[in-house]
Amino acid sequence: MKMGVELEAARSVVNDKLIFVKVHLPWDVLCTYAEILHIKMPIETNDLPSEQSPLRWFIRCFYPSEDIIHKEQEYFTAPFQKDRLDHFLVQNKDHFFTPSMRSRMANYILSRAVYEPKGKTKFGISKLLDGGVYKAAYPLHDVKKKKYKSESSNERYLLYTEWANPLSFYKMQPLDLIRKYYGEKIGIYFAWLGFYTFMLTLAAAVGLACFIYGYYTRETSTWSKEVCDPQIGGEIFMCPRCDKQCTYWRLNTTCETSQKLSIFDNYATLVFAVFMSIWVTLFLEFWKRYQARLEYEWDTVEFYTQEEQPRPEYEAKCVHERMNPVTQVGKGSRPHTSVTLQFLPNTQLSCGIGTVLFWIALIIVSVVAVIVYRLAVFFAFSVSLHRDIKHIKELEPLTGYVTPQMATTVTASLISFVIIMILNVVYERVAIWITDFELPRTRTDYENSLTLKMFLFQFVNYYSSCIYVAFFKGKVVGYPGQPVYWLGKYRNEECDPGGCLIELTTQLAIIMGGKAIWNNIQEVLLPWVKNLMFRRCSQQTSEQVLPRWEQDYQLQPVGKLGLFYEYLEMVIQFGFVTLFVASFPLAPLLALVNNLFEIRVDAWKMTTQCRRMVPEKAQDIGAWQAILQGVAILAVVTNAAIIAFTSDMIPRLVYYWSTSMALSTNHTMEGYINNTLSVFKISDFTNFSMPEDEYRDFRYPPGHHEQYKFNIYYWHIIAAKLAFIIVVEHIVYVTKFVLSYAIPDVPERVKEQIKRERHLTQALNLKLKLGNFKPVADKLREHFAPLKYTNVPQTGR
């Protein structure tokens, strides 16, 4: 109240012991803090001609109706100054500052209001919330429903009907209204999510075309037909996959697996992987242009160049000041001492890095544990499935579908997913604790520090199992008679005869699908159930008898990092879509469907199930932009490596252009399967291993002077794989660089608008300066008016 805020208390209708304190900011207080926060307000209507698309008649179908959500008037703006109020377009004081601006200023005041319990000076509503003095602090929603048919100012109702409506899934989002109601930070998130979803449509269409191509050619591929042919695959006896208990098996028993593999491992996959590398570059470059336009329209162009306010938690612990080199004004510096401990900033940073590395090591240990599980369970599945199918004739049709390899992959993927979810919950609290301990100065610094910690952990947590299957599984297995063992006990895991690509596809599908289902349960079901239970417990079912502030109190609170988890969820999905897309062309399609549902679910949750978030200013998506660029660069390497080392693409191409040409005058893939198998002599087995006949490798046959060593064909394939990675990487990287250079980050029209706005701002400042000198000029004119000058040169002044 000493800071000019008006407070009003109201007793709860449901609970007499509960008091609501309503906060109101008068006009004078709003003007004062609008200047402190550098809020930009309109000074003149935008007089530049707007762009008119020739397809506007068609594009209009994908936008909300302008009759319902009116188009915002465009203005040139300048930082608000209280003493220059007459130069701003103030048509109505009640609507000059938007609700999000008012809430932002109110939160700024409440976060810094001083109080003195027991003689100790403290400040901030956060301290009162932590101490239990207040139960909650939140901005008010508009009423949930429109009261009158003629009412059009209810922004929450418009968002609920046009944005949260699932039938509007094909429409663009009303971003200006979202920004006006929730603030720029939430607006920029949904703008990014909508743009990412829009760009996914092209990737999903191409990926679906590759999948359809693979599906219809699975039975016509030469290598798949050779595996399924009783005269070829049926006559080839393969090695037992475990010691002693496993038996010989015919190659054609993997016919179904081979046909499934052909759906994802074909020449279209190579084209799609290169396409996705170009797509991700176009996505990032066009997003920069779209973001630049939003920065101008939402007045956040100079947000970071202005002095960002410190966090209340930082100000509360500051013990000394240092000079700001820019403004030459005292600026709060980080404390070097605490009440109980003494830590230098470097010590805090080292502690944070050490904790993150420890948790990453813990993830690696969990991955190794899953690998040991796969090795142990594969043996059990091999014995039990063979025994059950042998004694139960009804299970014989399942032999082509339920193989020991597939059963092991599915169960291990499910276990990996459960471990990932558990570690996420635990590490989340650890990461927040570390970041609080580091005490970043501003909100942006805090979020960037937490973002880096969480993403490094999540990257290892979500992608480690996929990286193992893609690049390590089946690579070091030895050969019959001398297999490689883990811990001297477990025989190293082998891939299917067609490679590990189908297992990687299964792993991705389970983790992506499971993560999407789990997140939607958390975002939809849990808030709805909690709100329902709260209303049941309060014995209040009708909203009409409750005031607006009490209805909002019954909604679910949104944590300080609520938007952070939304970003994290989408960026992890972006990694699945780009890093391993060569093994799963349907990943963009799954992501597209999930995002169309995600946008409407988030909108429904924010407008109906959660309290209104405190509006915050944001210029861009922050540290997530750099993370996305890093993922895009890494995606080129991972997809090239998947095609080279995980799929059978390079061995097929080598066979097609070299071996088959030597065998016949025409290029053909006939004989490819037999070419990938090596022969082992049963008499060369040790007592520990079971006899084997043929195995998948490129080694010299028994009787050769270098028997069981890698043959020259193996080294040809290794050279071809390395050459493929180098050539593809350089071509894609050069293309990405050219596209990045050719596409400007800021559209030309936005540059013109920024220049026009700066010109108007400079003209306004000049006018004000001249206005300040006008009284002095009038006195000088009166004083020198009687004087007459003679003999003044013509060129003189």
Short mmCIF file of C-alpha atoms in Angstrom, two decimals, residues 69-485:
data_model
loop_
_atom_site.label_atom_id
_atom_site.label_comp_id
_atom_site.label_asym_id
_atom_site.label_seq_id
_atom_site.Cartn_x
_atom_site.Cartn_y
_atom_site.Cartn_z
CA ILE A 69 -11.54 -12.54 -33.20
CA HIS A 70 -10.92 -9.09 -34.61
CA LYS A 71 -7.58 -8.29 -36.18
CA GLU A 72 -5.32 -6.19 -33.98
CA GLN A 73 -4.55 -2.64 -35.14
CA GLU A 74 -0.84 -2.19 -35.86
CA TYR A 75 0.98 0.73 -34.24
CA PHE A 76 4.45 2.17 -34.07
CA THR A 77 5.53 2.06 -30.43
CA ALA A 78 8.07 3.62 -28.08
CA PRO A 79 9.10 2.97 -24.46
CA PHE A 80 6.52 4.53 -22.19
CA GLN A 81 7.44 7.71 -20.33
CA LYS A 82 5.11 9.13 -17.74
CA ASP A 83 6.02 12.78 -18.35
CA ARG A 84 5.33 12.44 -22.09
CA LEU A 85 1.87 10.94 -21.77
CA ASP A 86 0.32 13.31 -24.30
CA HIS A 87 2.53 11.89 -27.08
CA PHE A 88 1.06 8.37 -26.69
CA LEU A 89 -2.25 7.23 -28.16
CA VAL A 90 -4.30 7.08 -24.95
CA GLN A 91 -7.87 6.64 -26.11
CA ASN A 92 -9.18 5.00 -22.94
CA LYS A 93 -7.23 4.77 -19.70
CA ASP A 94 -9.08 1.58 -18.69
CA HIS A 95 -7.89 -0.25 -21.81
CA PHE A 96 -4.59 1.50 -22.54
CA PHE A 97 -2.60 -1.14 -20.65
CA THR A 98 -3.61 -4.70 -21.54
CA PRO A 99 -4.53 -7.18 -18.77
CA SER A 100 -1.23 -9.02 -19.25
CA MET A 101 0.69 -5.74 -18.78
CA ARG A 102 -1.27 -4.96 -15.62
CA SER A 103 -0.65 -8.43 -14.20
CA ARG A 104 3.03 -8.19 -15.02
CA MET A 105 3.35 -4.86 -13.19
CA ALA A 106 1.37 -6.16 -10.21
CA ASN A 107 3.62 -9.21 -9.97
CA TYR A 108 6.70 -6.97 -10.15
CA ILE A 109 5.45 -4.91 -7.20
CA LEU A 110 4.37 -7.91 -5.13
CA SER A 111 7.70 -9.66 -5.71
CA ARG A 112 9.54 -6.68 -4.18
CA ALA A 113 7.18 -5.43 -1.48
CA VAL A 114 9.03 -5.12 1.86
CA TYR A 115 7.72 -6.47 5.16
CA GLU A 116 9.39 -6.73 8.57
CA PRO A 117 8.41 -9.76 10.67
CA LYS A 118 9.99 -9.60 14.14
CA GLY A 119 12.27 -6.76 13.12
CA LYS A 120 13.83 -8.63 10.18
CA THR A 121 13.56 -7.01 6.77
CA LYS A 122 12.21 -9.36 4.13
CA PHE A 123 10.43 -8.82 0.86
CA GLY A 124 8.54 -10.61 -1.85
CA ILE A 125 5.29 -12.54 -2.12
CA SER A 126 7.35 -15.68 -2.78
CA LYS A 127 8.64 -15.66 0.81
CA LEU A 128 5.09 -15.31 2.13
CA LEU A 129 3.94 -18.20 -0.06
CA ASP A 130 6.83 -20.41 1.07
CA GLY A 131 6.08 -19.58 4.69
CA GLY A 132 2.40 -20.44 4.36
CA VAL A 133 1.16 -16.90 5.11
CA TYR A 134 -0.57 -16.90 1.72
CA LYS A 135 -1.75 -20.04 -0.01
CA ALA A 136 -1.62 -18.72 -3.55
CA ALA A 137 -1.07 -15.61 -5.68
CA TYR A 138 -2.40 -15.45 -9.22
CA PRO A 139 -3.89 -13.12 -11.85
CA LEU A 140 -7.62 -13.47 -12.45
CA HIS A 141 -9.16 -15.17 -15.45
CA ASP A 142 -12.03 -13.68 -17.38
CA VAL A 143 -15.37 -15.36 -16.75
CA LYS A 144 -15.53 -18.82 -18.27
CA LYS A 145 -18.65 -18.15 -20.36
CA LYS A 146 -19.97 -15.19 -22.31
CA LYS A 147 -22.71 -13.49 -20.29
CA TYR A 148 -24.38 -11.70 -23.14
CA LYS A 149 -24.53 -12.40 -26.85
CA SER A 150 -23.34 -8.88 -27.61
CA GLU A 151 -20.30 -9.20 -25.35
CA SER A 152 -17.04 -9.44 -27.30
CA SER A 153 -14.41 -8.43 -24.74
CA ASN A 154 -14.29 -11.76 -22.95
CA GLU A 155 -10.92 -12.93 -24.19
CA ARG A 156 -10.96 -16.17 -22.23
CA TYR A 157 -14.24 -17.21 -23.85
CA LEU A 158 -12.88 -16.43 -27.32
CA LEU A 159 -9.76 -18.49 -26.60
CA TYR A 160 -11.88 -21.35 -25.29
CA THR A 161 -14.17 -21.46 -28.32
CA GLU A 162 -11.64 -20.74 -31.08
CA TRP A 163 -8.30 -21.94 -29.70
CA ALA A 164 -9.10 -24.81 -27.34
CA ASN A 165 -11.78 -26.28 -29.61
CA PRO A 166 -10.55 -29.66 -30.99
CA LEU A 167 -12.57 -29.07 -34.16
CA SER A 168 -10.22 -26.17 -34.95
CA PHE A 169 -7.19 -28.47 -35.23
CA TYR A 170 -6.63 -27.43 -38.85
CA LYS A 171 -6.72 -23.69 -38.10
CA MET A 172 -3.89 -21.36 -37.17
CA GLN A 173 -3.77 -20.16 -33.58
CA PRO A 174 -4.94 -16.65 -32.56
CA LEU A 175 -1.43 -15.68 -31.46
CA ASP A 176 -2.14 -11.98 -30.94
CA LEU A 177 -5.00 -12.80 -28.59
CA ILE A 178 -2.87 -15.39 -26.75
CA ARG A 179 -0.13 -12.83 -26.31
CA LYS A 180 -2.61 -10.19 -25.17
CA TYR A 181 -4.17 -12.51 -22.58
CA TYR A 182 -1.18 -14.56 -21.36
CA GLY A 183 1.83 -12.44 -22.29
CA GLU A 184 4.68 -12.66 -24.78
CA LYS A 185 6.43 -15.62 -23.22
CA ILE A 186 3.49 -17.99 -23.61
CA GLY A 187 2.67 -16.46 -26.97
CA ILE A 188 6.15 -17.13 -28.37
CA TYR A 189 5.98 -20.75 -27.18
CA PHE A 190 2.71 -21.45 -28.97
CA ALA A 191 3.98 -19.56 -32.01
CA TRP A 192 7.01 -21.86 -32.11
CA LEU A 193 4.93 -24.98 -31.50
CA GLY A 194 2.47 -24.02 -34.23
CA PHE A 195 5.26 -23.25 -36.71
CA TYR A 196 7.03 -26.52 -35.88
CA THR A 197 3.78 -28.43 -36.38
CA PHE A 198 3.14 -26.64 -39.67
CA MET A 199 6.61 -27.57 -40.96
CA LEU A 200 6.09 -31.16 -39.86
CA THR A 201 3.31 -31.55 -42.44
CA LEU A 202 5.84 -31.64 -45.28
CA ALA A 203 8.19 -34.02 -43.43
CA ALA A 204 5.27 -36.27 -42.47
CA ALA A 205 4.03 -36.40 -46.09
CA VAL A 206 7.45 -37.40 -47.43
CA GLY A 207 7.98 -39.92 -44.61
CA LEU A 208 4.58 -41.48 -45.23
CA ALA A 209 5.39 -41.76 -48.95
CA CYS A 210 8.66 -43.56 -48.09
CA PHE A 211 6.79 -45.91 -45.76
CA ILE A 212 4.17 -46.71 -48.42
CA TYR A 213 6.93 -47.35 -50.95
CA GLY A 214 8.66 -49.74 -48.55
CA TYR A 215 5.40 -51.47 -47.65
CA TYR A 216 4.45 -52.23 -51.26
CA THR A 217 7.97 -53.32 -52.24
CA ARG A 218 8.65 -55.50 -49.20
CA GLU A 219 7.69 -58.72 -51.00
CA THR A 220 9.43 -57.82 -54.25
CA SER A 221 12.85 -57.01 -52.80
CA THR A 222 15.40 -59.59 -53.91
CA TRP A 223 17.06 -60.09 -50.52
CA SER A 224 13.69 -60.52 -48.79
CA LYS A 225 12.57 -63.09 -51.37
CA GLU A 226 15.82 -65.02 -50.96
CA VAL A 227 15.33 -65.21 -47.20
CA CYS A 228 11.73 -66.44 -47.59
CA ASP A 229 12.50 -68.84 -50.46
CA PRO A 230 12.44 -72.47 -49.20
CA GLN A 231 15.08 -73.36 -51.79
CA ILE A 232 17.47 -70.66 -50.54
CA GLY A 233 16.67 -69.50 -47.02
CA GLY A 234 15.10 -72.84 -46.16
CA GLU A 235 18.32 -74.70 -47.00
CA ILE A 236 20.62 -72.44 -44.94
CA PHE A 237 21.18 -73.49 -41.32
CA MET A 238 22.21 -70.64 -39.06
CA CYS A 239 24.24 -70.50 -35.87
CA PRO A 240 22.59 -70.96 -32.48
CA ARG A 241 22.39 -67.57 -30.78
CA CYS A 242 23.35 -68.78 -27.35
CA ASP A 243 25.57 -71.47 -25.89
CA LYS A 244 24.55 -75.10 -25.20
CA GLN A 245 20.75 -74.71 -24.96
CA CYS A 246 20.06 -73.02 -28.32
CA THR A 247 19.63 -75.07 -31.48
CA TYR A 248 20.21 -74.63 -35.17
CA TRP A 249 17.60 -72.64 -37.06
CA ARG A 250 16.76 -72.12 -40.71
CA LEU A 251 17.19 -68.69 -42.24
CA ASN A 252 13.65 -68.61 -43.68
CA THR A 253 12.20 -68.56 -40.14
CA THR A 254 13.04 -64.84 -40.19
CA CYS A 255 10.93 -64.26 -43.31
CA GLU A 256 8.41 -61.99 -41.55
CA THR A 257 11.17 -59.99 -39.88
CA SER A 258 12.97 -59.62 -43.21
CA GLN A 259 9.84 -58.28 -44.90
CA LYS A 260 9.23 -55.84 -42.05
CA LEU A 261 12.83 -54.72 -42.32
CA SER A 262 12.37 -54.04 -46.03
CA ILE A 263 9.68 -51.49 -45.18
CA PHE A 264 12.19 -49.28 -43.38
CA ASP A 265 15.51 -50.33 -44.92
CA ASN A 266 15.28 -49.40 -48.59
CA TYR A 267 16.62 -46.82 -50.99
CA ALA A 268 13.79 -44.39 -50.19
CA THR A 269 15.11 -44.21 -46.62
CA LEU A 270 18.40 -42.80 -47.89
CA VAL A 271 16.58 -40.08 -49.81
CA PHE A 272 14.39 -39.32 -46.81
CA ALA A 273 17.39 -39.00 -44.46
CA VAL A 274 19.01 -36.44 -46.76
CA PHE A 275 15.68 -34.65 -47.14
CA MET A 276 15.25 -34.39 -43.36
CA SER A 277 18.73 -32.87 -43.02
CA ILE A 278 17.67 -30.13 -45.44
CA TRP A 279 14.23 -29.84 -43.84
CA VAL A 280 15.62 -29.12 -40.39
CA THR A 281 17.75 -26.31 -41.82
CA LEU A 282 14.77 -24.77 -43.57
CA PHE A 283 12.73 -25.10 -40.39
CA LEU A 284 15.29 -23.24 -38.27
CA GLU A 285 15.93 -20.51 -40.86
CA PHE A 286 12.27 -19.81 -41.56
CA TRP A 287 11.56 -19.85 -37.82
CA LYS A 288 14.16 -17.10 -37.34
CA ARG A 289 12.32 -14.99 -39.92
CA TYR A 290 8.94 -15.66 -38.34
CA GLN A 291 10.36 -14.96 -34.88
CA ALA A 292 11.83 -11.64 -36.09
CA ARG A 293 8.40 -10.58 -37.31
CA LEU A 294 6.83 -11.51 -33.96
CA GLU A 295 9.57 -9.61 -32.11
CA TYR A 296 8.63 -6.46 -33.96
CA GLU A 297 4.86 -6.91 -33.74
CA TRP A 298 5.05 -7.74 -30.02
CA ASP A 299 7.56 -4.97 -29.16
CA THR A 300 10.35 -7.24 -27.91
CA VAL A 301 13.08 -6.23 -30.40
CA GLU A 302 15.13 -4.37 -27.77
CA PHE A 303 14.11 -6.51 -24.80
CA TYR A 304 17.60 -7.85 -24.03
CA THR A 305 19.37 -4.55 -24.76
CA GLN A 306 17.35 -2.95 -21.97
CA GLU A 307 18.36 -3.66 -18.41
CA GLU A 308 16.53 -6.82 -17.38
CA GLN A 309 15.35 -6.72 -13.80
CA PRO A 310 17.04 -9.08 -11.29
CA ARG A 311 15.10 -11.93 -9.75
CA PRO A 312 13.67 -11.23 -6.28
CA GLU A 313 15.55 -14.26 -4.92
CA TYR A 314 18.79 -12.74 -6.19
CA GLU A 315 18.07 -9.30 -4.76
CA ALA A 316 17.24 -10.81 -1.39
CA LYS A 317 20.69 -12.41 -1.07
CA CYS A 318 22.82 -9.58 -2.49
CA VAL A 319 25.32 -8.29 0.08
CA HIS A 320 27.22 -5.71 -1.98
CA GLU A 321 26.98 -3.76 -5.21
CA ARG A 322 29.27 -3.29 -8.18
CA MET A 323 29.24 -0.64 -10.87
CA ASN A 324 27.35 -1.40 -14.09
CA PRO A 325 29.88 -0.65 -16.88
CA VAL A 326 27.08 0.44 -19.23
CA THR A 327 24.89 2.64 -17.05
CA GLN A 328 27.60 3.57 -14.47
CA VAL A 329 25.02 2.90 -11.77
CA GLY A 330 25.34 0.57 -8.81
CA LYS A 331 24.17 -2.94 -9.63
CA GLY A 332 23.49 -5.86 -7.32
CA SER A 333 26.28 -8.42 -7.45
CA ARG A 334 26.10 -12.06 -6.45
CA PRO A 335 26.82 -12.78 -2.78
CA HIS A 336 30.12 -14.40 -1.93
CA THR A 337 28.93 -15.38 1.50
CA SER A 338 25.92 -17.11 2.95
CA VAL A 339 24.63 -17.47 6.47
CA THR A 340 25.95 -21.01 6.92
CA LEU A 341 28.41 -21.71 4.11
CA GLN A 342 30.98 -19.82 2.09
CA PHE A 343 31.15 -20.61 -1.61
CA LEU A 344 32.90 -18.81 -4.43
CA PRO A 345 31.03 -18.63 -7.77
CA ASN A 346 33.51 -21.08 -9.33
CA THR A 347 32.81 -23.55 -6.53
CA GLN A 348 29.08 -23.29 -7.18
CA LEU A 349 29.64 -23.88 -10.89
CA SER A 350 31.92 -26.88 -10.23
CA CYS A 351 29.37 -28.36 -7.85
CA GLY A 352 26.66 -28.02 -10.50
CA ILE A 353 28.78 -29.60 -13.26
CA GLY A 354 29.84 -32.44 -10.97
CA THR A 355 26.25 -33.23 -10.03
CA VAL A 356 25.14 -33.28 -13.67
CA LEU A 357 28.01 -35.59 -14.64
CA PHE A 358 27.16 -37.91 -11.75
CA TRP A 359 23.56 -38.27 -12.93
CA ILE A 360 24.67 -38.82 -16.51
CA ALA A 361 26.95 -41.59 -15.26
CA LEU A 362 23.97 -43.03 -13.39
CA ILE A 363 22.02 -43.17 -16.66
CA ILE A 364 24.89 -44.99 -18.36
CA VAL A 365 24.88 -47.52 -15.51
CA SER A 366 21.14 -48.06 -16.05
CA VAL A 367 21.74 -48.62 -19.77
CA VAL A 368 24.41 -51.22 -18.98
CA ALA A 369 21.95 -52.91 -16.62
CA VAL A 370 19.36 -53.08 -19.41
CA ILE A 371 22.01 -54.56 -21.72
CA VAL A 372 22.78 -57.27 -19.17
CA TYR A 373 19.04 -57.91 -18.90
CA ARG A 374 18.82 -58.32 -22.68
CA LEU A 375 21.71 -60.79 -22.69
CA ALA A 376 20.28 -62.86 -19.85
CA VAL A 377 16.65 -62.81 -21.00
CA PHE A 378 17.45 -63.61 -24.62
CA PHE A 379 18.75 -66.99 -23.52
CA ALA A 380 15.61 -67.61 -21.44
CA PHE A 381 13.30 -66.60 -24.29
CA SER A 382 15.23 -68.75 -26.76
CA VAL A 383 14.77 -71.87 -24.63
CA SER A 384 11.20 -71.24 -23.41
CA LEU A 385 9.71 -70.12 -26.74
CA HIS A 386 11.27 -73.05 -28.58
CA ARG A 387 9.97 -75.48 -25.96
CA ASP A 388 6.44 -74.00 -25.82
CA ILE A 389 6.00 -73.81 -29.58
CA LYS A 390 7.33 -77.35 -29.98
CA HIS A 391 4.74 -78.80 -27.58
CA ILE A 392 1.78 -76.54 -28.44
CA LYS A 393 0.83 -76.76 -32.09
CA GLU A 394 -1.54 -73.78 -31.84
CA LEU A 395 1.49 -71.53 -31.30
CA GLU A 396 3.26 -72.59 -34.50
CA PRO A 397 1.77 -69.70 -36.59
CA LEU A 398 3.42 -67.26 -34.16
CA THR A 399 6.94 -68.44 -34.91
CA GLY A 400 7.38 -65.77 -37.57
CA TYR A 401 6.14 -62.98 -35.31
CA VAL A 402 7.19 -63.81 -31.74
CA THR A 403 10.90 -64.50 -32.01
CA PRO A 404 13.32 -64.45 -29.06
CA GLN A 405 14.96 -61.37 -30.54
CA MET A 406 11.66 -59.51 -30.86
CA ALA A 407 10.44 -60.51 -27.39
CA THR A 408 13.72 -59.36 -25.87
CA THR A 409 13.62 -56.05 -27.75
CA VAL A 410 10.04 -55.23 -26.73
CA THR A 411 10.47 -56.05 -23.04
CA ALA A 412 13.82 -54.26 -22.85
CA SER A 413 12.29 -51.18 -24.51
CA LEU A 414 9.45 -51.14 -21.97
CA ILE A 415 11.91 -51.44 -19.09
CA SER A 416 14.03 -48.64 -20.59
CA PHE A 417 10.97 -46.43 -20.81
CA VAL A 418 10.06 -47.03 -17.15
CA ILE A 419 13.64 -46.27 -16.04
CA ILE A 420 13.61 -43.09 -18.14
CA MET A 421 10.42 -41.85 -16.48
CA ILE A 422 11.68 -42.61 -12.95
CA LEU A 423 15.03 -40.90 -13.49
CA ASN A 424 13.26 -37.88 -14.99
CA VAL A 425 11.21 -37.32 -11.84
CA VAL A 426 14.23 -37.57 -9.53
CA TYR A 427 16.66 -35.56 -11.61
CA GLU A 428 14.14 -32.78 -12.17
CA ARG A 429 14.29 -31.84 -8.48
CA VAL A 430 18.07 -32.16 -8.41
CA ALA A 431 18.47 -29.83 -11.41
CA ILE A 432 16.20 -27.19 -9.84
CA TRP A 433 18.13 -27.41 -6.57
CA ILE A 434 21.47 -26.96 -8.35
CA THR A 435 20.22 -23.95 -10.31
CA ASP A 436 18.78 -22.33 -7.18
CA PHE A 437 22.13 -22.90 -5.50
CA GLU A 438 23.99 -21.17 -8.35
CA LEU A 439 21.74 -18.10 -7.88
CA PRO A 440 21.52 -16.67 -11.42
CA ARG A 441 20.87 -12.93 -11.53
CA THR A 442 17.96 -12.62 -13.98
CA ARG A 443 15.04 -14.82 -14.92
CA THR A 444 16.55 -15.41 -18.35
CA ASP A 445 19.88 -16.52 -16.83
CA TYR A 446 18.02 -18.86 -14.49
CA GLU A 447 16.03 -20.50 -17.26
CA ASN A 448 19.03 -20.84 -19.58
CA SER A 449 21.09 -22.50 -16.84
CA LEU A 450 18.28 -24.92 -15.96
CA THR A 451 17.58 -25.60 -19.63
CA LEU A 452 21.17 -26.67 -20.29
CA LYS A 453 21.26 -28.97 -17.27
CA MET A 454 17.92 -30.60 -17.99
CA PHE A 455 18.55 -31.10 -21.68
CA LEU A 456 21.97 -32.70 -21.17
CA PHE A 457 20.41 -35.15 -18.76
CA GLN A 458 17.34 -35.78 -20.91
CA PHE A 459 19.49 -36.23 -24.00
CA VAL A 460 21.44 -39.06 -22.38
CA ASN A 461 18.36 -40.44 -20.64
CA TYR A 462 16.10 -40.69 -23.69
CA TYR A 463 18.60 -41.35 -26.46
CA SER A 464 21.18 -43.62 -24.79
CA SER A 465 19.23 -46.84 -25.39
CA CYS A 466 18.63 -45.89 -29.04
CA ILE A 467 22.32 -45.04 -29.49
CA TYR A 468 23.29 -48.44 -28.07
CA VAL A 469 20.99 -50.33 -30.46
CA ALA A 470 22.03 -48.20 -33.44
CA PHE A 471 25.80 -48.08 -33.03
CA PHE A 472 27.00 -50.68 -30.52
CA LYS A 473 24.74 -53.71 -30.49
CA GLY A 474 26.02 -56.61 -32.60
CA LYS A 475 29.20 -54.79 -33.60
CA VAL A 476 31.64 -56.82 -31.45
CA VAL A 477 30.35 -60.41 -31.22
CA GLY A 478 33.34 -62.43 -32.40
CA TYR A 479 32.63 -65.50 -34.47
CA PRO A 480 31.53 -69.12 -33.80
CA GLY A 481 34.00 -70.87 -31.57
CA GLN A 482 35.30 -67.60 -30.12
CA PRO A 483 32.31 -65.42 -29.12
CA VAL A 484 32.73 -62.27 -27.02
CA TYR A 485 31.37 -62.39 -23.47
#
